[in-house]
CSV table of N, CA and C in Angstrom, one decimal:
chain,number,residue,atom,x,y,z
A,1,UNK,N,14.5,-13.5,-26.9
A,1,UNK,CA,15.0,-13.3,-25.6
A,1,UNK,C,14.0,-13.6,-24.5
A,2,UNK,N,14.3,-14.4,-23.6
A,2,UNK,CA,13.3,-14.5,-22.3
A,2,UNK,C,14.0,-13.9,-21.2
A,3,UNK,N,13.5,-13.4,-20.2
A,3,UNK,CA,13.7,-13.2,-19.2
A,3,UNK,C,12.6,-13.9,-17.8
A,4,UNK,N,13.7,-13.9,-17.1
A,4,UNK,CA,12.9,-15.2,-15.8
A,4,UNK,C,12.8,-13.8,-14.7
A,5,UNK,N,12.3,-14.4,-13.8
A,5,UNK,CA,12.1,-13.4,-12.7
A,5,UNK,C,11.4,-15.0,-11.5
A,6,UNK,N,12.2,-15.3,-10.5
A,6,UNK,CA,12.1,-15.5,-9.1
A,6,UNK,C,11.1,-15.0,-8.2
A,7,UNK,N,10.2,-15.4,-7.5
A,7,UNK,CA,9.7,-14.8,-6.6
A,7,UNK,C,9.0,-15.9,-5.4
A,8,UNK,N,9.0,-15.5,-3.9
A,8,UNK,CA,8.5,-16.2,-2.7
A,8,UNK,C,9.6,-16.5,-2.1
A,9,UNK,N,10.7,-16.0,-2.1
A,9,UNK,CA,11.7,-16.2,-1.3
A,9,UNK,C,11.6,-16.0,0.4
A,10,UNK,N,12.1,-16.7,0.9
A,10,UNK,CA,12.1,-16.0,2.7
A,10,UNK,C,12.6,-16.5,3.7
A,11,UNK,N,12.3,-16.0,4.5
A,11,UNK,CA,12.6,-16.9,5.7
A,11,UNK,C,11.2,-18.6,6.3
A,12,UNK,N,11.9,-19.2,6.7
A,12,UNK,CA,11.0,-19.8,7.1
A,12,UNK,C,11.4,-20.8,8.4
A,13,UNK,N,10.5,-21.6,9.2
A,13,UNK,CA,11.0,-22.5,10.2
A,13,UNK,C,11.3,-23.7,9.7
A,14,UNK,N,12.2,-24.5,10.5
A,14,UNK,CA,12.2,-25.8,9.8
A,14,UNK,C,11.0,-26.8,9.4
A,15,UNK,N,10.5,-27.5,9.0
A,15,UNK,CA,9.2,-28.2,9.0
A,15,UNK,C,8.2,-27.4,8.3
A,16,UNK,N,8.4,-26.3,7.2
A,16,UNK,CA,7.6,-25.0,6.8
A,16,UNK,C,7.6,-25.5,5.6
A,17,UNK,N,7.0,-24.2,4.8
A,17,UNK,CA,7.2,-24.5,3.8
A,17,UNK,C,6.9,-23.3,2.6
A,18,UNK,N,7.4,-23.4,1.6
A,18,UNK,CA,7.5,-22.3,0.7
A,18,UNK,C,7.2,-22.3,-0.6
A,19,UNK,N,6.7,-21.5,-1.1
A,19,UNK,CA,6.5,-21.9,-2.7
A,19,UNK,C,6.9,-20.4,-3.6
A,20,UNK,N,8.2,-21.1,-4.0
A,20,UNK,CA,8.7,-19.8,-5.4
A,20,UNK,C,8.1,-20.4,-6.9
A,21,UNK,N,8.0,-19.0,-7.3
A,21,UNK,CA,7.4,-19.4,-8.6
A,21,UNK,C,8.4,-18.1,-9.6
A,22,UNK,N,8.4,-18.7,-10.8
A,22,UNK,CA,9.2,-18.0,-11.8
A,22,UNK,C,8.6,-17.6,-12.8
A,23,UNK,N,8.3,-16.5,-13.3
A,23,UNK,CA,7.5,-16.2,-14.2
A,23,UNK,C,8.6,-15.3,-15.4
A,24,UNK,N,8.0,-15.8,-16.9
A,24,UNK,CA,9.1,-15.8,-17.8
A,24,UNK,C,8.4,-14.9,-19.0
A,25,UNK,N,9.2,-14.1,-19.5
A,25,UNK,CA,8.5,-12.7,-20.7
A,25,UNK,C,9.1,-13.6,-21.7
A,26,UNK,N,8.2,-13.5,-22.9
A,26,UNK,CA,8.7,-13.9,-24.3
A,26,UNK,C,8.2,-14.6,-24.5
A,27,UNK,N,8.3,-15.5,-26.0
A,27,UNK,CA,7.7,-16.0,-26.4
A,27,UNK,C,8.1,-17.5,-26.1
A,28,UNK,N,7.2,-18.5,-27.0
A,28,UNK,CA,7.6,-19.8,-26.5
A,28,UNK,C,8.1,-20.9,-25.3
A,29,UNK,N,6.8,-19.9,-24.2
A,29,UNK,CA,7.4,-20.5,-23.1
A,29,UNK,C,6.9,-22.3,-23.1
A,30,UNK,N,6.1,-22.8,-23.6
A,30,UNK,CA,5.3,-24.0,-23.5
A,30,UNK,C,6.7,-24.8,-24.4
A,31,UNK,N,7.7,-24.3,-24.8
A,31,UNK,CA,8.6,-25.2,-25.8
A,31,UNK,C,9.6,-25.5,-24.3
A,32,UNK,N,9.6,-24.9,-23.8
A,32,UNK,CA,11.3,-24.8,-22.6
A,32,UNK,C,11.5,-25.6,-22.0
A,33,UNK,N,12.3,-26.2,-21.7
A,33,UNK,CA,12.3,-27.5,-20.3
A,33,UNK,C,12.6,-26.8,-19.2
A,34,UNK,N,12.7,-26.5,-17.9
A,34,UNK,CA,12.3,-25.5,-17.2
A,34,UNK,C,13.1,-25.6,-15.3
A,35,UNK,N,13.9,-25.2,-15.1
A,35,UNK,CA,14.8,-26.3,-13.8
A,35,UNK,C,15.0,-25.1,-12.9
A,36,UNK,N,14.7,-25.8,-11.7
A,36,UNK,CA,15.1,-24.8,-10.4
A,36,UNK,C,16.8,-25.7,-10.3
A,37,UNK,N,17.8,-24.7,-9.6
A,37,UNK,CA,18.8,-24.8,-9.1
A,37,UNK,C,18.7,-24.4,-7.9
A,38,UNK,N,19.5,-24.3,-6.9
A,38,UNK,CA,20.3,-23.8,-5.5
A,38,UNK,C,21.6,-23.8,-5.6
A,39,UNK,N,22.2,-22.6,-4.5
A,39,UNK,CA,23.3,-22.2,-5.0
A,39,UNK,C,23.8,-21.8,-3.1
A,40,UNK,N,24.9,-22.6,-2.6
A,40,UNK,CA,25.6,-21.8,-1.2
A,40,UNK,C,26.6,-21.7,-1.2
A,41,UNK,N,26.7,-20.0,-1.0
A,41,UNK,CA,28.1,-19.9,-0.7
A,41,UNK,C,29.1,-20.5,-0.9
A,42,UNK,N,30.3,-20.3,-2.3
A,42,UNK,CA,31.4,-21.3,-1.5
A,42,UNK,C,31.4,-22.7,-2.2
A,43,UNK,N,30.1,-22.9,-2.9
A,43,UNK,CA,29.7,-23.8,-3.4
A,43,UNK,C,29.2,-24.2,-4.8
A,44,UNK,N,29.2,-25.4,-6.0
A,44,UNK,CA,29.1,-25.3,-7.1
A,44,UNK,C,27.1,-25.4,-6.8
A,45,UNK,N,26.1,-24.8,-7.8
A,45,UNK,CA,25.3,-24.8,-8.2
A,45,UNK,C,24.6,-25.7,-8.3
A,46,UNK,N,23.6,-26.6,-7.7
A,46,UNK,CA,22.9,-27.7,-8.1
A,46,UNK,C,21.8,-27.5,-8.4
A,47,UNK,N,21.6,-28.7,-9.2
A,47,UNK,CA,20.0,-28.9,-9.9
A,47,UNK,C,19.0,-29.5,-8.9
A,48,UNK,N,17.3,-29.1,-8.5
A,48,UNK,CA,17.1,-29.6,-7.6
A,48,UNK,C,15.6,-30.1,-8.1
A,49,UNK,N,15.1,-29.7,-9.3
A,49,UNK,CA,14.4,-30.2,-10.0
A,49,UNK,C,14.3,-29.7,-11.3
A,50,UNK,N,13.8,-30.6,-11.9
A,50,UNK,CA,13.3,-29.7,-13.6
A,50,UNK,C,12.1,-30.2,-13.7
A,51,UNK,N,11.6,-29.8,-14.8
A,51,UNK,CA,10.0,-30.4,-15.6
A,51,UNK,C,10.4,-30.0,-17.2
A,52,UNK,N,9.8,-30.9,-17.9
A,52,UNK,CA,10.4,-30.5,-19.6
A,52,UNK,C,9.0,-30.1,-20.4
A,53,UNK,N,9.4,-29.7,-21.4
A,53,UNK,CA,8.4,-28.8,-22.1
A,53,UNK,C,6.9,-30.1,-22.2
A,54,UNK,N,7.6,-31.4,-22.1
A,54,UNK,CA,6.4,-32.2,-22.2
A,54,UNK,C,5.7,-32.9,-20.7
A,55,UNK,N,6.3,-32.1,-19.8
A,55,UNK,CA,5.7,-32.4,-18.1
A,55,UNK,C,6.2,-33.4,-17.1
A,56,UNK,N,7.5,-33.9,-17.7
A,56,UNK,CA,8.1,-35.0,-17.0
A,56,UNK,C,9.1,-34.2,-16.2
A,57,UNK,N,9.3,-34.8,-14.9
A,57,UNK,CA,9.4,-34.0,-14.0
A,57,UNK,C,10.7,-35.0,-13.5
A,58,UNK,N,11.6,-34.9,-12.8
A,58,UNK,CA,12.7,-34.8,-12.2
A,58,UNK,C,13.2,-34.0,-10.5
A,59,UNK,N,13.8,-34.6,-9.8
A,59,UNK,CA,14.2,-34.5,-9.0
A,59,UNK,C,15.4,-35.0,-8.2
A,60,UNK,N,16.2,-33.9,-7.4
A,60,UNK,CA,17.4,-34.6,-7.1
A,60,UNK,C,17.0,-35.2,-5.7
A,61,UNK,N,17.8,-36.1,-5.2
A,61,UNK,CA,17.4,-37.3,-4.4
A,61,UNK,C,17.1,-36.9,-3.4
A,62,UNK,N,17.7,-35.8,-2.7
A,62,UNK,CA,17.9,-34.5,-1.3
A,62,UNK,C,15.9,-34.4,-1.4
A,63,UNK,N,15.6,-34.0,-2.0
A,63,UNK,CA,14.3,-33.2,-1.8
A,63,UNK,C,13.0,-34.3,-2.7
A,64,UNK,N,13.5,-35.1,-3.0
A,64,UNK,CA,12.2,-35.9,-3.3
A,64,UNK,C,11.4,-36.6,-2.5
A,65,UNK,N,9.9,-35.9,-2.5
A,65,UNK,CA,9.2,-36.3,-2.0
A,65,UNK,C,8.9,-35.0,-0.5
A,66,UNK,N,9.4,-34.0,-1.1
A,66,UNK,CA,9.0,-33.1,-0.3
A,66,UNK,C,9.3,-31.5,-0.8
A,67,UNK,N,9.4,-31.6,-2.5
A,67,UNK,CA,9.3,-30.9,-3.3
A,67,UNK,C,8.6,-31.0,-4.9
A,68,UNK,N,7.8,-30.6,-5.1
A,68,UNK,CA,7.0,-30.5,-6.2
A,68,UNK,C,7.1,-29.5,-6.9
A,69,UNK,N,7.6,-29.6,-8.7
A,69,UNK,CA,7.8,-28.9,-9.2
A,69,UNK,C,6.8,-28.8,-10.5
A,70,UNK,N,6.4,-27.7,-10.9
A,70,UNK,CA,5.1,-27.7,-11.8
A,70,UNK,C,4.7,-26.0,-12.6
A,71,UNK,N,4.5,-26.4,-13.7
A,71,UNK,CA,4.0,-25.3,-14.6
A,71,UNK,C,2.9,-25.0,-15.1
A,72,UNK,N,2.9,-23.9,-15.4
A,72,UNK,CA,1.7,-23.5,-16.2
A,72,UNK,C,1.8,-22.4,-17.2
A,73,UNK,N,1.5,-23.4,-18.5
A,73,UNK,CA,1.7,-22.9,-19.8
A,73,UNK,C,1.2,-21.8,-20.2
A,74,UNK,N,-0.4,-21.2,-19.6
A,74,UNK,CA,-1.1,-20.7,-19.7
A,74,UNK,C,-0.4,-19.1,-18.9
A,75,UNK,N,0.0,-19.2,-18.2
A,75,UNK,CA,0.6,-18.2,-17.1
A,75,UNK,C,2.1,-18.0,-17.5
A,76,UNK,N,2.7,-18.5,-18.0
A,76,UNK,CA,4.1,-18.7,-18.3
A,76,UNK,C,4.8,-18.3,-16.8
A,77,UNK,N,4.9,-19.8,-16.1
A,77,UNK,CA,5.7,-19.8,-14.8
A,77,UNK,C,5.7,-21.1,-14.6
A,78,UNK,N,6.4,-21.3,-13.6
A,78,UNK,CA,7.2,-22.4,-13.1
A,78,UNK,C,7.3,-22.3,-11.6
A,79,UNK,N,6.5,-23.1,-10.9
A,79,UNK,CA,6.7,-22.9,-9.6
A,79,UNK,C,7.5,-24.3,-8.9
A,80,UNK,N,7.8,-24.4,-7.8
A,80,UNK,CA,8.8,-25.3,-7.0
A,80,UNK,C,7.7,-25.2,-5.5
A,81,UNK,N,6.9,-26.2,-5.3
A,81,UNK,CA,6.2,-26.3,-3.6
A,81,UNK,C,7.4,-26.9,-2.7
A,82,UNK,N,7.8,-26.4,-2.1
A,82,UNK,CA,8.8,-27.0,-1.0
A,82,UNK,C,8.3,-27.4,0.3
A,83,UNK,N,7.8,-28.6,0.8
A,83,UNK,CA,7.7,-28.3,1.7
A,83,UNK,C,8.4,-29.5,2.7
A,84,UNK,N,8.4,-29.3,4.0
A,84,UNK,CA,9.3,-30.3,5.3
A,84,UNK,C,10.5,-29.6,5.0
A,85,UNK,N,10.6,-28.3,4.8
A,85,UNK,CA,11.9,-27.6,4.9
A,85,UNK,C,13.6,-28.3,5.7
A,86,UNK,N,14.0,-28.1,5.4
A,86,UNK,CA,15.5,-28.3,6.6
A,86,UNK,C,16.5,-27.1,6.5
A,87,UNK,N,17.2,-26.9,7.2
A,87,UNK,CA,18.4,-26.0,7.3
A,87,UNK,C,19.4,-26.5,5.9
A,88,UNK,N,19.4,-27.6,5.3
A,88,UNK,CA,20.2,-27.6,4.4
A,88,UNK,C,19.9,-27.1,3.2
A,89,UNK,N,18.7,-26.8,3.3
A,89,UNK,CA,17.7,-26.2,2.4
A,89,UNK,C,18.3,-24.9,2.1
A,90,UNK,N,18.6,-24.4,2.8
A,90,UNK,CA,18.8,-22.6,2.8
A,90,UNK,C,19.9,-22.4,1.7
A,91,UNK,N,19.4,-21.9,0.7
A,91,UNK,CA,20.3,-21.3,-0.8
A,91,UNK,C,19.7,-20.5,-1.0
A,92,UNK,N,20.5,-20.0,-2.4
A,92,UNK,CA,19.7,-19.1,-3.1
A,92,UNK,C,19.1,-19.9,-4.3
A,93,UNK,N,17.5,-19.5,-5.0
A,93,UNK,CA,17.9,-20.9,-5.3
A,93,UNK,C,17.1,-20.1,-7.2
A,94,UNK,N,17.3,-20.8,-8.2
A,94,UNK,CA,17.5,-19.8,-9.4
A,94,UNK,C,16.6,-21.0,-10.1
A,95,UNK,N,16.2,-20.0,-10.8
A,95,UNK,CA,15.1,-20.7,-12.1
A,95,UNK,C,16.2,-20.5,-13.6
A,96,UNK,N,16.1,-21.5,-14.1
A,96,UNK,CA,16.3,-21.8,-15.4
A,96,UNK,C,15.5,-22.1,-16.9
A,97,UNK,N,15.4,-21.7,-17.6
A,97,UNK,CA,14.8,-22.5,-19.1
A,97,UNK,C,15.6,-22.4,-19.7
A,98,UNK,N,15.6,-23.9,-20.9
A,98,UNK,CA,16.3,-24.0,-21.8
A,98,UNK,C,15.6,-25.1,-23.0
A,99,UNK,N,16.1,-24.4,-24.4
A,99,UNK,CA,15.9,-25.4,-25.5
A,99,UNK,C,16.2,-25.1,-26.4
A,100,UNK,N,16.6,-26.3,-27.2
A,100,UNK,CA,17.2,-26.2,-28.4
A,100,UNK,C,16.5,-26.3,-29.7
A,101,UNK,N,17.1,-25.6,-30.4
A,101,UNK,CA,16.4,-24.9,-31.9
A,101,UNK,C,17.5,-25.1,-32.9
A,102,UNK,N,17.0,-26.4,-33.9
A,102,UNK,CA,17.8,-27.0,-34.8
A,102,UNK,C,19.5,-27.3,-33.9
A,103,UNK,N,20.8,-26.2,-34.3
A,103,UNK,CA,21.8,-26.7,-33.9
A,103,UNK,C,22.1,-25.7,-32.6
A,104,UNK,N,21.2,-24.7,-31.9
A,104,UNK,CA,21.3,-23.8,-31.2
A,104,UNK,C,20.7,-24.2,-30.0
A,105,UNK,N,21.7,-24.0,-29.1
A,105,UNK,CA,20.6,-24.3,-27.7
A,105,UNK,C,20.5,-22.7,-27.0
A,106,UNK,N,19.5,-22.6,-26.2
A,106,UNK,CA,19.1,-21.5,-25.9
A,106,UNK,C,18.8,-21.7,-24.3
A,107,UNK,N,19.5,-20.8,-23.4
A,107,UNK,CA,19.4,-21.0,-21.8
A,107,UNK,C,19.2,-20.1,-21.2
A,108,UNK,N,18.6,-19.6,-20.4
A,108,UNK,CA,18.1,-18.7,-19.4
A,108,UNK,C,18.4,-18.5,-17.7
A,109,UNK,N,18.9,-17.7,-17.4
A,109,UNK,CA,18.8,-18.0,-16.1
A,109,UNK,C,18.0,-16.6,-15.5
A,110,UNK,N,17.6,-16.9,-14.3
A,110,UNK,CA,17.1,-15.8,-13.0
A,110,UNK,C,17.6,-15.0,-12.3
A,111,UNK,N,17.5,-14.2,-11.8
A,111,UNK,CA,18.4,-13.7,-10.7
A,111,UNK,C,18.1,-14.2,-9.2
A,112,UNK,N,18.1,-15.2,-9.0
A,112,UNK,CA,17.5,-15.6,-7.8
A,112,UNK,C,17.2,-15.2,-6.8
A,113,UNK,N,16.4,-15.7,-5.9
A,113,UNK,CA,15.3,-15.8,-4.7
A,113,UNK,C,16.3,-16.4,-3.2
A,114,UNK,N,16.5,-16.1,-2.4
A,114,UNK,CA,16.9,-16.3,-0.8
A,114,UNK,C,15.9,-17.2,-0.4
A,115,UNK,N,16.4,-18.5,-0.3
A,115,UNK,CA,15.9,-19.5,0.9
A,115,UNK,C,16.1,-19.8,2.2
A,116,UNK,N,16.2,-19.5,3.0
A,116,UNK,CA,16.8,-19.6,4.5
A,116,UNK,C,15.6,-20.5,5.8
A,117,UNK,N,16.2,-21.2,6.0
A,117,UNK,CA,15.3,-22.6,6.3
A,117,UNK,C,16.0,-22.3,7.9
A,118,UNK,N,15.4,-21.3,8.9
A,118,UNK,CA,16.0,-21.2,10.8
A,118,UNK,C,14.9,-21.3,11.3
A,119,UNK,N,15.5,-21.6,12.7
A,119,UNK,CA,14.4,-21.3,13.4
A,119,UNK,C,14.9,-20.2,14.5
């Protein structure tokens, strides 16, 4: 069993910038492929980056190049640098791990973190 936990959520101005990081209990965190989501209101869940247990990183089109996502094995977390914020930005936004073991896939979610991108 892993548990995730969210943290650095807030308020911020547009043009700001924020860095959540997710820190995960249990074992086997260096196996997990490891993905932030966002989530508004009203709306289905998107993927806004991942990194995989072997460091290849991913990003959805919205935030590339003004979000950096990155781990540390050593610390078991997962952080997301956000920065050049915008108002579209503002979700809630949830850490994920997941991996599969022989025919079993194993998935984790957060309880997520508040983004709010005003001025």
């Amino acid at each position: 069993q892993v548990q995730l936990v969210e943290s650095g959520g807030g308020l911020v101005q547009p043009g700001g910038s924020l860095r959540l990081s997710c820190a995960a209990s249990g074992s086997f965190f260096s196996t997990y492929d490891m993905y932030w989501y966002r989530q508004i209101p009203g709306k289905q869940r998107e993927l806004v980056a991942n990194i995989t247990a072997g460091g290849i990183t991913n990003y959805a089109d919205s935030v590339k190049g003004r979000f950096t996502i990155s781990r540390d094995n050593a610390k078991n977390t997962v952080s997301l640098q956000m920065n050049s914020l915008k108002s579209e930005d503002t979700a809630v936004y949830y850490c994920r791990g997941g991996r599969t073991l022989g025919r079993s896939r194993y998935i984790y979610w957060g309880q997520g973190t508040q983004v709010t991108v005003s001025s």
